[in-house]
Coordinates of C-alpha atoms in Angstrom, one line a residue:
M10 CA 115.8 96.4 136.6
R11 CA 116.8 99.9 137.8
T12 CA 116.7 103.1 135.8
R13 CA 119.0 106.0 135.3
D14 CA 116.7 108.2 137.4
E15 CA 116.7 105.7 140.3
L16 CA 120.5 105.5 140.3
A17 CA 120.8 109.3 140.3
A18 CA 118.5 109.4 143.3
D19 CA 120.7 106.8 145.1
L20 CA 123.8 108.9 144.3
R21 CA 122.2 112.0 145.7
A22 CA 121.2 110.2 148.8
L23 CA 124.7 109.0 149.3
G24 CA 125.9 112.7 149.2
L25 CA 127.0 113.3 145.6
A26 CA 125.9 116.9 145.0
A27 CA 125.6 119.2 142.0
G28 CA 128.9 120.7 140.9
A29 CA 131.1 118.1 142.5
P30 CA 134.2 116.8 140.8
V31 CA 134.3 113.0 141.6
M32 CA 136.7 110.2 140.8
V33 CA 134.8 107.0 140.4
H34 CA 135.9 103.4 140.9
A35 CA 133.1 101.1 139.8
A36 CA 132.2 97.5 139.7
L37 CA 129.2 97.7 137.5
R38 CA 128.0 94.1 138.0
R39 CA 127.4 94.8 141.7
I40 CA 124.9 97.5 140.9
G41 CA 122.5 94.8 139.5
P42 CA 120.5 95.0 136.3
V43 CA 120.3 98.6 134.9
L44 CA 118.2 99.7 131.9
G45 CA 120.8 101.1 129.6
Q46 CA 123.7 99.3 131.4
G47 CA 126.9 101.2 131.9
D48 CA 125.9 104.2 129.8
A49 CA 122.9 104.7 132.1
V50 CA 125.3 104.6 135.1
I51 CA 127.4 107.3 133.6
G52 CA 124.2 109.2 132.8
A53 CA 123.1 108.9 136.5
L54 CA 126.4 110.2 137.6
R55 CA 126.1 113.2 135.3
D56 CA 122.6 113.8 136.5
A57 CA 123.8 113.8 140.1
V58 CA 126.7 116.2 139.6
G59 CA 124.9 118.4 137.1
P60 CA 126.4 120.4 134.2
E61 CA 129.0 122.1 136.5
G62 CA 130.3 118.7 137.8
T63 CA 133.1 116.5 136.6
I64 CA 133.3 112.7 136.5
A65 CA 136.8 111.1 136.3
A66 CA 138.2 107.5 136.4
Y67 CA 141.6 106.0 136.6
A68 CA 142.3 104.4 133.3
D69 CA 146.0 103.4 132.9
W70 CA 146.5 101.5 129.5
E71 CA 147.0 98.0 128.2
A72 CA 150.8 98.0 128.4
D73 CA 151.3 94.3 127.8
Y74 CA 154.7 95.0 126.2
E75 CA 156.1 95.4 129.8
E76 CA 156.6 91.7 129.9
L77 CA 159.5 92.3 127.5
L78 CA 161.3 94.8 129.8
D79 CA 164.8 93.8 131.0
E80 CA 166.1 94.5 134.5
H81 CA 166.9 98.0 133.4
G82 CA 163.4 98.8 132.2
R83 CA 164.4 98.6 128.5
V84 CA 162.8 96.9 125.6
P85 CA 165.0 94.8 123.3
M86 CA 165.6 96.7 120.0
W87 CA 164.2 93.9 117.9
W88 CA 160.9 94.1 119.7
K89 CA 160.5 97.9 119.5
P90 CA 159.0 98.1 115.9
H91 CA 156.2 95.7 117.0
V92 CA 155.1 97.5 120.2
P93 CA 151.9 99.5 119.8
P94 CA 152.5 103.0 121.2
F95 CA 150.6 104.8 123.9
D96 CA 148.0 107.2 122.5
R97 CA 146.4 109.3 125.3
D98 CA 143.1 109.5 123.5
A99 CA 142.8 106.2 121.8
S100 CA 144.6 103.6 123.9
R101 CA 142.2 101.4 125.8
A102 CA 141.9 101.5 129.6
V103 CA 143.5 98.6 131.3
R104 CA 141.1 95.7 131.7
D105 CA 142.0 95.0 135.3
N106 CA 140.1 98.1 136.3
G107 CA 136.8 96.8 135.0
V108 CA 134.8 98.1 132.1
F109 CA 133.8 101.5 133.7
S110 CA 137.0 103.4 132.8
E111 CA 136.8 102.3 129.2
L112 CA 133.1 103.2 129.0
L113 CA 133.9 106.7 130.3
R114 CA 136.9 107.1 128.0
T115 CA 134.7 106.4 125.0
T116 CA 131.8 108.6 126.1
R117 CA 131.3 111.7 123.9
G118 CA 133.3 114.6 125.2
A119 CA 135.7 112.6 127.3
V120 CA 139.3 113.8 127.6
A121 CA 142.4 111.9 128.9
S122 CA 145.6 112.8 130.7
R123 CA 148.9 112.2 129.0
N124 CA 150.7 110.0 131.6
P125 CA 150.4 106.4 130.4
G126 CA 150.4 104.4 133.7
A127 CA 148.6 107.1 135.8
R128 CA 146.2 108.1 133.0
V129 CA 142.9 109.6 134.1
V130 CA 139.9 110.1 131.9
A131 CA 137.2 112.6 132.6
I132 CA 134.0 114.3 131.3
G133 CA 132.2 117.4 132.5
A134 CA 132.9 121.0 133.2
G135 CA 136.3 120.6 134.8
A136 CA 137.6 117.6 132.7
N137 CA 140.2 119.6 130.7
W138 CA 141.6 121.3 133.8
L139 CA 141.7 118.1 135.8
T140 CA 143.6 116.1 133.1
A141 CA 145.9 118.9 131.8
E142 CA 149.7 118.8 132.0
H143 CA 149.8 115.5 133.8
P144 CA 153.6 115.0 134.5
L145 CA 155.2 112.1 132.6
D146 CA 157.5 111.4 135.5
Y147 CA 156.0 110.7 139.0
G148 CA 152.5 110.8 137.6
Y149 CA 150.9 110.2 141.0
G150 CA 152.6 113.3 142.5
P151 CA 152.1 117.0 142.4
G152 CA 150.4 118.3 139.3
S153 CA 148.6 115.0 138.7
P154 CA 144.8 114.7 138.4
F155 CA 144.8 113.1 141.9
A156 CA 146.5 116.2 143.4
R157 CA 144.1 118.4 141.5
L158 CA 141.1 116.5 142.7
A159 CA 142.1 117.1 146.4
Q160 CA 143.0 120.7 145.6
V161 CA 139.4 121.5 144.5
N162 CA 137.7 119.6 147.3
G163 CA 136.6 116.8 145.0
K164 CA 135.3 113.4 146.0
V165 CA 136.1 109.8 145.5
L166 CA 133.2 107.3 144.9
M167 CA 133.7 103.6 145.4
L168 CA 130.7 102.4 143.4
G169 CA 130.6 98.8 144.4
A170 CA 134.4 98.7 143.9
P171 CA 136.7 97.1 146.5
L172 CA 138.1 99.8 148.9
D173 CA 141.6 98.7 148.2
T174 CA 141.3 100.0 144.7
M175 CA 141.2 103.7 145.7
T176 CA 143.9 105.2 143.5
L177 CA 144.0 108.4 145.4
I178 CA 146.1 106.6 148.0
H179 CA 148.9 106.2 145.4
H180 CA 149.1 110.0 145.6
A181 CA 149.3 109.6 149.4
E182 CA 152.2 107.2 149.0
H183 CA 154.0 109.7 146.8
L184 CA 153.6 112.4 149.5
A185 CA 154.4 110.3 152.5
D186 CA 157.8 110.6 154.1
I187 CA 158.7 106.9 153.8
A188 CA 161.2 104.8 151.9
K189 CA 160.1 104.3 148.2
R190 CA 161.3 102.2 145.3
V191 CA 162.0 104.1 142.1
I192 CA 161.4 102.3 138.8
R193 CA 162.4 103.4 135.4
K194 CA 161.0 102.0 132.2
E195 CA 160.8 102.7 128.5
V196 CA 157.4 103.8 127.1
P197 CA 156.4 104.2 123.5
F198 CA 154.5 107.4 122.7
A199 CA 152.4 107.9 119.6
T200 CA 153.4 111.3 118.0
E201 CA 152.7 112.9 114.7
H202 CA 156.2 111.8 113.7
G203 CA 155.7 108.2 114.6
T204 CA 156.5 106.2 117.8
E205 CA 158.9 107.9 120.2
W206 CA 160.4 106.0 123.1
R207 CA 161.0 107.8 126.4
T208 CA 162.1 106.5 129.8
V209 CA 159.5 107.3 132.5
E210 CA 160.5 107.4 136.2
E211 CA 158.0 106.7 138.9
F212 CA 157.8 105.4 142.5
D213 CA 156.8 101.8 142.4
T214 CA 153.0 101.4 142.5
A215 CA 152.8 97.8 141.5
D216 CA 153.9 96.6 145.0
P217 CA 153.1 98.2 148.4
P218 CA 155.8 99.9 150.4
E219 CA 158.0 97.6 152.5
G220 CA 156.1 96.4 155.5
F221 CA 152.6 96.9 154.1
A222 CA 150.1 94.3 153.1
D223 CA 149.1 94.1 149.4
D224 CA 145.6 95.3 150.2
Y225 CA 146.4 97.9 152.8
F226 CA 144.6 100.6 150.9
G227 CA 141.3 99.0 152.1
T228 CA 142.5 99.2 155.7
V229 CA 143.3 102.9 155.3
V230 CA 139.8 103.6 153.9
E231 CA 138.1 101.5 156.6
D232 CA 140.0 103.3 159.3
F233 CA 138.9 106.7 157.8
L234 CA 135.3 105.6 157.8
A235 CA 135.6 104.3 161.3
A236 CA 136.7 107.7 162.4
G237 CA 133.4 109.1 161.3
R238 CA 134.5 110.4 157.9
G239 CA 132.8 109.7 154.6
T240 CA 129.5 108.0 154.0
R241 CA 128.3 104.5 153.1
G242 CA 125.2 103.6 151.2
K243 CA 123.6 101.7 148.4
V244 CA 123.5 102.6 144.7
G245 CA 121.3 99.9 143.2
D246 CA 122.4 96.7 144.8
S247 CA 126.0 97.8 145.3
D248 CA 127.7 98.8 148.6
C249 CA 129.2 102.2 148.1
V250 CA 131.5 104.6 149.8
L251 CA 131.8 108.4 149.2
V252 CA 134.7 110.4 150.7
D253 CA 136.0 113.9 150.4
A254 CA 139.4 113.7 148.6
A255 CA 141.4 116.2 150.6
P256 CA 140.7 114.8 154.1
M257 CA 141.0 111.2 152.7
L258 CA 144.4 112.2 151.3
A259 CA 145.6 113.8 154.5
F260 CA 144.4 110.9 156.6
A261 CA 146.2 108.4 154.3
V262 CA 149.5 110.2 154.3
A263 CA 149.4 110.3 158.1
W264 CA 148.4 106.6 158.3
I265 CA 151.2 105.5 156.0
E266 CA 153.8 107.5 157.9
R267 CA 152.6 106.2 161.2
N268 CA 152.5 102.6 160.2
A269 CA 155.7 102.5 158.1
P270 CA 158.5 100.3 159.5
R271 CA 161.0 102.3 161.6
T272 CA 164.6 102.4 160.2

């Protein structure tokens, strides 16, 4: 069974330094037994980045009502009174991302961004800035936490998580000069006046761009690492990757544009 101190030492050896803002994708079970479980992992991350650092995670939310959407992205009127609205602070992180995002969201001092589908949660010195004014439309584009992470030379840590889950590459898709599918859907927002419905517009992130494999994010990251960028290492039992967000983003944009089908 590993301790918080041991995990912090592993993180530092991987290259996570004090003051770093880092977006974490984690598969906690792959770390192995940890005294204190997920809270100890978060503690180890905080120890590694120090009081000036920031820890963030992609959270999304449990939008199961989307099964009710029609072909125009609208919810039938008779269903609307029964749909729980999105609350940026209280809505749970989507389960498909594992438990880490929800653990971080419920950690004392955590803040969340306001875009439902692209929601990011964060703790630490830069958490408020990173999550502030997240655009409701095109939430993976400019002004998003993903853009801000690259802007301040932040990092992305794959803590045992599959490489094809690196959400930063959705930002690269937004920036890349390729054909994109636009989707529009109604979203219920919790306000002080009750539930308010708003149509949100976004490039499709549920399916890859035309001509790309479902798991092509992993190929992009592997190619980045093969070019001598980023680091690999162990945190506990988990195989981990740490990359600088800005170079990873630039590489991903160029990779996507280079491999997109020619029209």
